[in-house]
CSV table of C-alpha atoms in Angstrom, one decimal:
chain,number,residue,atom,x,y,z
A,1,MET,CA,87.0,144.5,138.6
A,2,LEU,CA,87.8,147.2,136.0
A,3,GLU,CA,85.0,149.3,134.5
A,4,HIS,CA,84.6,147.9,131.0
A,5,GLY,CA,81.1,148.7,129.7
A,6,GLY,CA,77.5,148.7,130.7
A,7,ARG,CA,76.3,150.9,133.6
A,8,LEU,CA,73.9,152.7,131.2
A,9,ARG,CA,71.5,153.4,134.0
A,10,ALA,CA,74.2,155.3,136.0
A,11,ALA,CA,75.2,157.2,132.9
A,12,ALA,CA,71.6,158.2,132.2
A,13,GLN,CA,71.2,159.5,135.7
A,14,GLN,CA,74.5,161.3,135.7
A,15,TYR,CA,73.9,163.2,132.4
A,16,GLY,CA,70.1,163.5,132.7
A,17,ILE,CA,69.6,161.7,129.3
A,18,ALA,CA,66.9,159.0,129.2
A,19,ARG,CA,68.2,155.4,128.6
A,20,GLU,CA,66.3,155.0,125.4
A,21,ASP,CA,68.1,158.0,123.9
A,22,TRP,CA,71.6,156.4,124.2
A,23,LEU,CA,73.4,154.4,121.6
A,24,ASP,CA,75.4,152.0,123.9
A,25,LEU,CA,78.6,150.8,122.3
A,26,SER,CA,80.3,150.0,125.6
A,27,THR,CA,79.8,146.2,125.6
A,28,GLY,CA,80.4,143.3,123.3
A,29,ILE,CA,76.9,141.8,123.8
A,30,ALA,CA,74.9,141.0,120.7
A,31,PRO,CA,72.0,143.5,120.5
A,32,TYR,CA,69.8,141.1,118.7
A,33,GLY,CA,68.4,138.8,121.4
A,34,TRP,CA,67.9,135.2,120.3
A,35,PRO,CA,64.2,134.3,120.4
A,36,LEU,CA,63.3,132.6,123.7
A,37,PRO,CA,61.4,129.3,123.7
A,38,ALA,CA,58.6,128.6,126.2
A,39,ILE,CA,60.2,128.0,129.5
A,40,ALA,CA,58.5,125.5,131.8
A,41,ALA,CA,57.5,126.8,135.3
A,42,GLU,CA,59.5,123.9,136.8
A,43,ALA,CA,62.7,125.6,135.6
A,44,TRP,CA,62.1,128.4,138.1
A,45,ALA,CA,61.0,126.1,141.0
A,46,ARG,CA,63.9,123.8,141.7
A,47,LEU,CA,67.5,123.9,142.5
A,48,PRO,CA,70.2,123.3,139.8
A,49,GLU,CA,71.3,119.7,139.1
A,50,PRO,CA,74.5,118.5,137.4
A,51,ASP,CA,72.7,116.3,134.9
A,52,ASP,CA,70.2,118.9,133.4
A,53,GLY,CA,71.8,118.4,130.0
A,54,LEU,CA,73.4,121.8,129.6
A,55,GLU,CA,76.9,120.5,129.2
A,56,ALA,CA,75.9,118.0,126.6
A,57,VAL,CA,74.2,120.7,124.5
A,58,ALA,CA,77.2,123.0,124.8
A,59,ARG,CA,79.7,120.3,123.9
A,60,ASP,CA,77.7,119.5,120.8
A,61,TYR,CA,77.5,123.2,119.8
A,62,TYR,CA,81.2,123.9,120.4
A,63,GLY,CA,82.5,120.6,119.2
A,64,ALA,CA,84.3,120.1,122.6
A,65,ALA,CA,85.2,117.0,124.5
A,66,SER,CA,84.9,118.6,127.9
A,67,LEU,CA,83.8,121.9,129.2
A,68,LEU,CA,82.5,123.7,132.3
A,69,PRO,CA,79.6,126.2,132.5
A,70,VAL,CA,80.5,129.3,134.5
A,71,ALA,CA,78.6,132.4,135.5
A,72,GLY,CA,79.9,134.4,132.5
A,73,SER,CA,83.5,134.0,131.2
A,74,GLN,CA,84.4,136.8,133.6
A,75,ALA,CA,84.2,134.3,136.4
A,76,ALA,CA,86.8,132.1,134.7
A,77,ILE,CA,89.0,135.1,133.9
A,78,GLN,CA,89.1,136.0,137.6
A,79,ALA,CA,89.5,132.4,138.9
A,80,LEU,CA,92.0,130.8,136.6
A,81,PRO,CA,95.0,132.8,137.9
A,82,ARG,CA,94.3,131.2,141.3
A,83,LEU,CA,95.1,127.8,139.9
A,84,ARG,CA,98.8,128.6,139.4
A,85,LYS,CA,101.5,129.8,141.7
A,86,GLY,CA,103.7,132.8,140.9
A,87,CYS,CA,104.2,132.4,137.2
A,88,THR,CA,105.2,134.6,134.2
A,89,VAL,CA,102.3,135.4,131.9
A,90,GLY,CA,102.6,136.8,128.5
A,91,ILE,CA,99.5,138.6,127.1
A,92,LEU,CA,99.2,139.6,123.5
A,93,SER,CA,98.4,143.3,123.7
A,94,PRO,CA,96.5,145.6,123.3
A,95,THR,CA,93.5,143.5,124.4
A,96,TYR,CA,90.7,143.1,126.9
A,97,ALA,CA,92.3,144.6,130.1
A,98,GLU,CA,90.5,142.3,132.6
A,99,HIS,CA,92.9,139.5,131.8
A,100,ALA,CA,96.1,141.3,132.9
A,101,ALA,CA,94.3,142.8,135.9
A,102,ALA,CA,93.2,139.3,137.1
A,103,TRP,CA,96.7,137.8,136.8
A,104,ARG,CA,98.4,140.8,138.5
A,105,ARG,CA,95.8,140.7,141.3
A,106,GLU,CA,97.0,137.2,142.2
A,107,GLY,CA,100.7,138.2,142.2
A,108,HIS,CA,101.8,136.8,138.8
A,109,ARG,CA,104.3,138.6,136.6
A,110,VAL,CA,102.6,139.9,133.5
A,111,MET,CA,104.4,140.8,130.3
A,112,GLN,CA,102.5,142.8,127.6
A,113,LEU,CA,103.7,141.4,124.3
A,114,SER,CA,103.3,142.3,120.6
A,115,GLU,CA,102.5,139.5,118.2
A,116,GLY,CA,106.1,139.7,116.9
A,117,ALA,CA,107.6,139.3,120.3
A,118,ILE,CA,105.8,136.1,121.3
A,119,ASP,CA,108.2,133.6,119.8
A,120,ARG,CA,111.2,135.2,121.5
A,121,ALA,CA,109.4,135.5,124.9
A,122,LEU,CA,107.8,132.0,124.9
A,123,PRO,CA,110.7,130.1,126.5
A,124,ARG,CA,110.3,132.4,129.5
A,125,LEU,CA,106.6,132.1,129.8
A,126,ASP,CA,104.5,129.8,132.0
A,127,VAL,CA,101.2,131.1,130.4
A,128,LEU,CA,100.5,132.7,127.1
A,129,LEU,CA,97.2,134.5,126.9
A,130,LEU,CA,95.5,136.0,124.0
A,131,VAL,CA,92.0,136.9,122.7
A,132,ASN,CA,91.2,135.4,119.4
A,133,PRO,CA,89.8,137.2,117.4
A,134,ASN,CA,91.3,140.0,119.4
A,135,ASN,CA,89.3,142.7,121.2
A,136,PRO,CA,89.6,145.5,120.2
A,137,THR,CA,91.7,144.9,117.0
A,138,GLY,CA,89.8,142.0,115.5
A,139,ARG,CA,93.1,140.4,114.6
A,140,ARG,CA,92.9,136.5,114.4
A,141,ILE,CA,95.9,134.3,114.9
A,142,GLU,CA,95.9,131.2,112.6
A,143,THR,CA,95.4,127.8,114.2
A,144,PRO,CA,98.8,126.2,113.2
A,145,ARG,CA,100.6,129.0,115.0
A,146,LEU,CA,98.5,128.7,118.1
A,147,LEU,CA,99.0,124.9,118.2
A,148,ALA,CA,102.8,125.3,117.9
A,149,TRP,CA,102.8,127.8,120.8
A,150,HIS,CA,100.7,125.3,122.8
A,151,ALA,CA,103.0,122.4,122.1
A,152,GLN,CA,106.0,124.4,123.5
A,153,LEU,CA,104.2,125.5,126.6
A,154,ALA,CA,102.5,122.1,127.4
A,155,GLU,CA,105.9,120.4,127.1
A,156,ARG,CA,106.9,122.1,130.4
A,157,GLY,CA,103.5,122.2,132.1
A,158,GLY,CA,102.6,125.7,130.7
A,159,TRP,CA,99.2,126.9,129.5
A,160,LEU,CA,98.0,128.4,126.3
A,161,LEU,CA,94.9,130.4,127.4
A,162,VAL,CA,92.7,131.6,124.5
A,163,ASP,CA,89.7,133.8,125.0
A,164,GLU,CA,87.4,133.0,122.0
A,165,ALA,CA,84.6,135.3,123.2
A,166,PHE,CA,84.0,136.5,119.6
A,167,MET,CA,84.6,133.2,117.7
A,168,ASP,CA,81.0,132.2,117.1
A,169,CYS,CA,80.8,133.9,113.7
A,170,THR,CA,83.8,131.9,112.5
A,171,PRO,CA,83.7,128.6,114.3
A,172,GLU,CA,86.0,126.9,111.8
A,173,HIS,CA,88.9,128.9,113.4
A,174,SER,CA,88.1,127.8,116.9
A,175,LEU,CA,90.5,125.5,118.9
A,176,ALA,CA,87.6,123.8,120.5
A,177,ALA,CA,88.5,120.4,119.0
A,178,HIS,CA,91.8,120.7,120.8
A,179,GLY,CA,90.4,122.0,124.1
A,180,ALA,CA,90.9,118.7,126.0
A,181,GLN,CA,94.6,118.6,125.5
A,182,PRO,CA,96.7,119.3,128.6
A,183,GLY,CA,97.8,122.9,128.8
A,184,MET,CA,95.0,124.2,126.4
A,185,ILE,CA,92.3,126.4,128.0
A,186,LEU,CA,89.6,128.1,125.9
A,187,LEU,CA,87.0,130.6,127.1
A,188,ARG,CA,83.7,131.0,125.3
A,189,SER,CA,81.0,133.6,125.9
A,190,PHE,CA,77.3,133.2,125.4
A,191,GLY,CA,76.1,136.8,125.3
A,192,LYS,CA,78.6,138.0,122.7
A,193,PHE,CA,76.7,136.1,120.0
A,194,PHE,CA,73.4,135.0,121.4
A,195,GLY,CA,72.6,138.1,123.4
A,196,LEU,CA,70.5,137.2,126.4
A,197,ALA,CA,73.1,138.7,128.7
A,198,GLY,CA,70.9,138.3,131.7
A,199,LEU,CA,71.7,134.6,131.7
A,200,ARG,CA,75.3,135.4,132.7
A,201,LEU,CA,76.7,132.3,131.0
A,202,GLY,CA,80.1,131.3,129.7
A,203,PHE,CA,82.1,128.1,129.2
A,204,VAL,CA,85.6,126.9,129.9
A,205,LEU,CA,87.0,124.3,127.5
A,206,ALA,CA,90.0,122.3,128.9
A,207,GLU,CA,91.1,118.9,130.1
A,208,GLN,CA,88.7,117.4,132.7
A,209,ALA,CA,91.2,117.4,135.6
A,210,LEU,CA,91.6,121.2,135.3
A,211,LEU,CA,87.9,121.7,134.9
A,212,ASP,CA,87.3,119.7,138.1
A,213,GLU,CA,89.8,121.9,139.9
A,214,LEU,CA,88.2,125.1,138.6
A,215,ALA,CA,84.7,123.9,139.5
A,216,GLU,CA,85.9,123.2,143.1
A,217,LEU,CA,87.3,126.7,143.3
A,218,LEU,CA,84.2,128.3,142.0
A,219,GLY,CA,81.9,126.2,144.1
A,220,GLN,CA,80.2,124.8,141.0
A,221,VAL,CA,76.9,123.1,141.9
A,222,GLY,CA,75.4,122.4,138.5
A,223,GLU,CA,73.5,124.2,135.7
A,224,LEU,CA,70.2,125.9,135.7
A,225,ALA,CA,67.4,124.1,133.9
A,226,VAL,CA,66.2,127.4,132.3
A,227,ILE,CA,69.7,127.8,130.7
A,228,ASP,CA,69.5,124.2,129.4
A,229,GLN,CA,66.1,125.0,127.7
A,230,VAL,CA,67.4,128.2,126.2
A,231,LEU,CA,70.6,126.5,124.9
A,232,HIS,CA,68.5,124.0,122.9
A,233,ILE,CA,67.8,126.8,120.5
A,234,ALA,CA,71.5,127.1,119.6
């Protein structure tokens, strides 16, 4: 993985400056931790189960028909390229560098694209990937344009992969309601908005068949009861 933030303890040790004296702007995690409810001791004393209720709570919050909890959206970023064979991936750039690194790592051809070049490049792409709103520019692509790109890709078995890690402040612009369509894959991050980064939680919104394939790849065994309890505050 690329170095993309955090590691404050290592920086404090390297420069001899106490952690509390740093202003850490290196990550996108909300600094205002959501208040934690009382967590039953049972949550720490049993193994995960697939019917803990986490998915139902998340579907309700995102307005999604189907989703998969993952150990942070980074897990999905690294795993999704393994579900396709040798394809051409267009990435709206500049953006979060882990996406390009993950697809290249699995041997795919990656094209860094400007927004104006997407329509011309689309016929040659198997996957179009973008962060919306973008990181680091904050630029947001309007929904009709995204749906038009998706329609062209899905017609030939392609994917529109949209990382919505920073969408919680403007949920009306999310594609979550369209997430179950074939060829549409959305990533959502918990820590960017709710803080509580120690939960290491993210979600993939997509059609159920793809989610089942991704769960098999990740060795998904269910959700933690403690996360289910925390999510009820959302």
